[in-house]
Amino acid sequence: MGENRIVRMAEIEVDPEHLETYRALLAEEIAASVAVEEGVLSLNAVAIKGSPTKIRILEVYANQEAYEAHLRAPHFLEYKTGTAGMVTSLTLLEADPIMMCSKP
């Protein structure tokens, strides 16, 4: 695993009235980020079972520069602006990967 990789977990809570709109905007943002940003290695979003407004996103970036470029990307800024009134809580956690594996 690359020593410079940035791994984060975003813990998000969404206003239930805006959940479907939020999920659509999140899906668009993730698809665009993975498709066009070379340094975005993976973005995986899930909802806590039984608590659909509690969203968790595992984010993996090639390095700090890739993460910072992601924060400036037009599609990410559009997502942040579009969902600002929908998110009731956001916690970003830095993570140290132990073992990360996926099939191509």
C-alpha positions as a Markdown table, in Angstrom:
| # | Residue | x | y | z |
|---|---|---|---|---|
| 1 | Met | 0.0 | 0.0 | 0.0 |
| 2 | Gly | 1.3 | 3.5 | -0.8 |
| 3 | Glu | 2.8 | 5.2 | 2.2 |
| 4 | Asn | 1.5 | 8.6 | 1.1 |
| 5 | Arg | -2.1 | 7.5 | 0.8 |
| 6 | Ile | -4.7 | 9.6 | 2.6 |
| 7 | Val | -7.6 | 7.5 | 4.1 |
| 8 | Arg | -10.5 | 9.2 | 5.8 |
| 9 | Met | -13.9 | 8.3 | 7.1 |
| 10 | Ala | -16.7 | 10.9 | 6.8 |
| 11 | Glu | -19.5 | 10.4 | 9.2 |
| 12 | Ile | -22.5 | 12.4 | 7.9 |
| 13 | Glu | -26.0 | 12.9 | 9.2 |
| 14 | Val | -28.7 | 14.1 | 6.8 |
| 15 | Asp | -32.0 | 15.9 | 7.4 |
| 16 | Pro | -34.6 | 13.2 | 6.7 |
| 17 | Glu | -36.6 | 15.7 | 4.6 |
| 18 | His | -33.7 | 15.9 | 2.2 |
| 19 | Leu | -32.4 | 12.4 | 2.2 |
| 20 | Glu | -33.3 | 11.3 | -1.3 |
| 21 | Thr | -32.0 | 14.6 | -2.8 |
| 22 | Tyr | -28.8 | 14.3 | -0.8 |
| 23 | Arg | -28.2 | 10.7 | -1.9 |
| 24 | Ala | -28.6 | 11.6 | -5.5 |
| 25 | Leu | -26.2 | 14.5 | -5.2 |
| 26 | Leu | -23.7 | 12.3 | -3.3 |
| 27 | Ala | -23.9 | 9.6 | -6.0 |
| 28 | Glu | -23.2 | 12.2 | -8.8 |
| 29 | Glu | -20.3 | 13.6 | -6.9 |
| 30 | Ile | -18.7 | 10.2 | -6.2 |
| 31 | Ala | -19.1 | 9.1 | -9.8 |
| 32 | Ala | -17.5 | 12.3 | -11.1 |
| 33 | Ser | -14.7 | 12.2 | -8.6 |
| 34 | Val | -13.6 | 8.7 | -9.4 |
| 35 | Ala | -14.1 | 9.2 | -13.1 |
| 36 | Val | -12.1 | 12.4 | -13.6 |
| 37 | Glu | -9.7 | 12.7 | -10.6 |
| 38 | Glu | -6.6 | 10.5 | -11.0 |
| 39 | Gly | -5.8 | 10.9 | -7.3 |
| 40 | Val | -9.2 | 9.8 | -6.0 |
| 41 | Leu | -8.5 | 6.1 | -5.6 |
| 42 | Ser | -11.9 | 5.2 | -4.1 |
| 43 | Leu | -15.0 | 6.6 | -2.5 |
| 44 | Asn | -17.4 | 4.2 | -0.9 |
| 45 | Ala | -20.7 | 5.5 | 0.6 |
| 46 | Val | -23.0 | 3.4 | 2.8 |
| 47 | Ala | -25.9 | 4.1 | 5.1 |
| 48 | Ile | -26.1 | 2.6 | 8.6 |
| 49 | Lys | -28.7 | -0.2 | 8.5 |
| 50 | Gly | -31.9 | 0.9 | 10.1 |
| 51 | Ser | -30.6 | 4.5 | 10.1 |
| 52 | Pro | -30.7 | 5.7 | 6.5 |
| 53 | Thr | -29.9 | 9.3 | 7.4 |
| 54 | Lys | -26.5 | 8.2 | 8.9 |
| 55 | Ile | -24.1 | 8.1 | 5.9 |
| 56 | Arg | -20.5 | 6.9 | 6.1 |
| 57 | Ile | -18.0 | 7.5 | 3.3 |
| 58 | Leu | -14.6 | 5.7 | 3.1 |
| 59 | Glu | -12.3 | 8.0 | 1.1 |
| 60 | Val | -8.9 | 6.9 | -0.3 |
| 61 | Tyr | -6.6 | 9.4 | -2.0 |
| 62 | Ala | -3.2 | 8.9 | -3.6 |
| 63 | Asn | -1.6 | 11.6 | -1.4 |
| 64 | Gln | -2.2 | 14.9 | 0.3 |
| 65 | Glu | -2.1 | 16.8 | -2.9 |
| 66 | Ala | -4.8 | 14.6 | -4.5 |
| 67 | Tyr | -7.0 | 15.2 | -1.4 |
| 68 | Glu | -6.5 | 19.0 | -1.6 |
| 69 | Ala | -7.2 | 18.9 | -5.4 |
| 70 | His | -10.4 | 17.0 | -4.7 |
| 71 | Leu | -11.6 | 19.7 | -2.3 |
| 72 | Arg | -11.1 | 22.3 | -5.1 |
| 73 | Ala | -12.8 | 20.2 | -7.9 |
| 74 | Pro | -15.8 | 21.8 | -9.4 |
| 75 | His | -18.0 | 18.7 | -8.9 |
| 76 | Phe | -17.1 | 18.6 | -5.2 |
| 77 | Leu | -17.7 | 22.3 | -4.7 |
| 78 | Glu | -21.1 | 21.9 | -6.4 |
| 79 | Tyr | -21.9 | 18.9 | -4.0 |
| 80 | Lys | -20.8 | 20.9 | -0.9 |
| 81 | Thr | -22.9 | 23.9 | -1.9 |
| 82 | Gly | -25.9 | 21.9 | -3.0 |
| 83 | Thr | -26.0 | 19.8 | 0.2 |
| 84 | Ala | -25.1 | 22.5 | 2.7 |
| 85 | Gly | -28.6 | 22.8 | 4.1 |
| 86 | Met | -29.2 | 19.1 | 4.1 |
| 87 | Val | -26.3 | 18.0 | 6.3 |
| 88 | Thr | -27.0 | 18.2 | 10.1 |
| 89 | Ser | -23.7 | 16.7 | 11.2 |
| 90 | Leu | -20.3 | 16.0 | 9.6 |
| 91 | Thr | -17.3 | 14.4 | 11.3 |
| 92 | Leu | -14.1 | 13.7 | 9.3 |
| 93 | Leu | -11.8 | 11.0 | 10.8 |
| 94 | Glu | -8.3 | 10.3 | 9.7 |
| 95 | Ala | -7.6 | 6.6 | 9.4 |
| 96 | Asp | -4.6 | 4.3 | 9.2 |
| 97 | Pro | -5.3 | 1.4 | 6.8 |
| 98 | Ile | -4.6 | -2.0 | 8.1 |
| 99 | Met | -5.6 | -4.0 | 5.1 |
| 100 | Met | -7.5 | -2.7 | 2.1 |
| 101 | Cys | -8.3 | -5.1 | -0.8 |
| 102 | Ser | -10.7 | -5.1 | -3.6 |
| 103 | Lys | -11.2 | -6.9 | -6.9 |
| 104 | Pro | -10.6 | -4.9 | -10.1 |
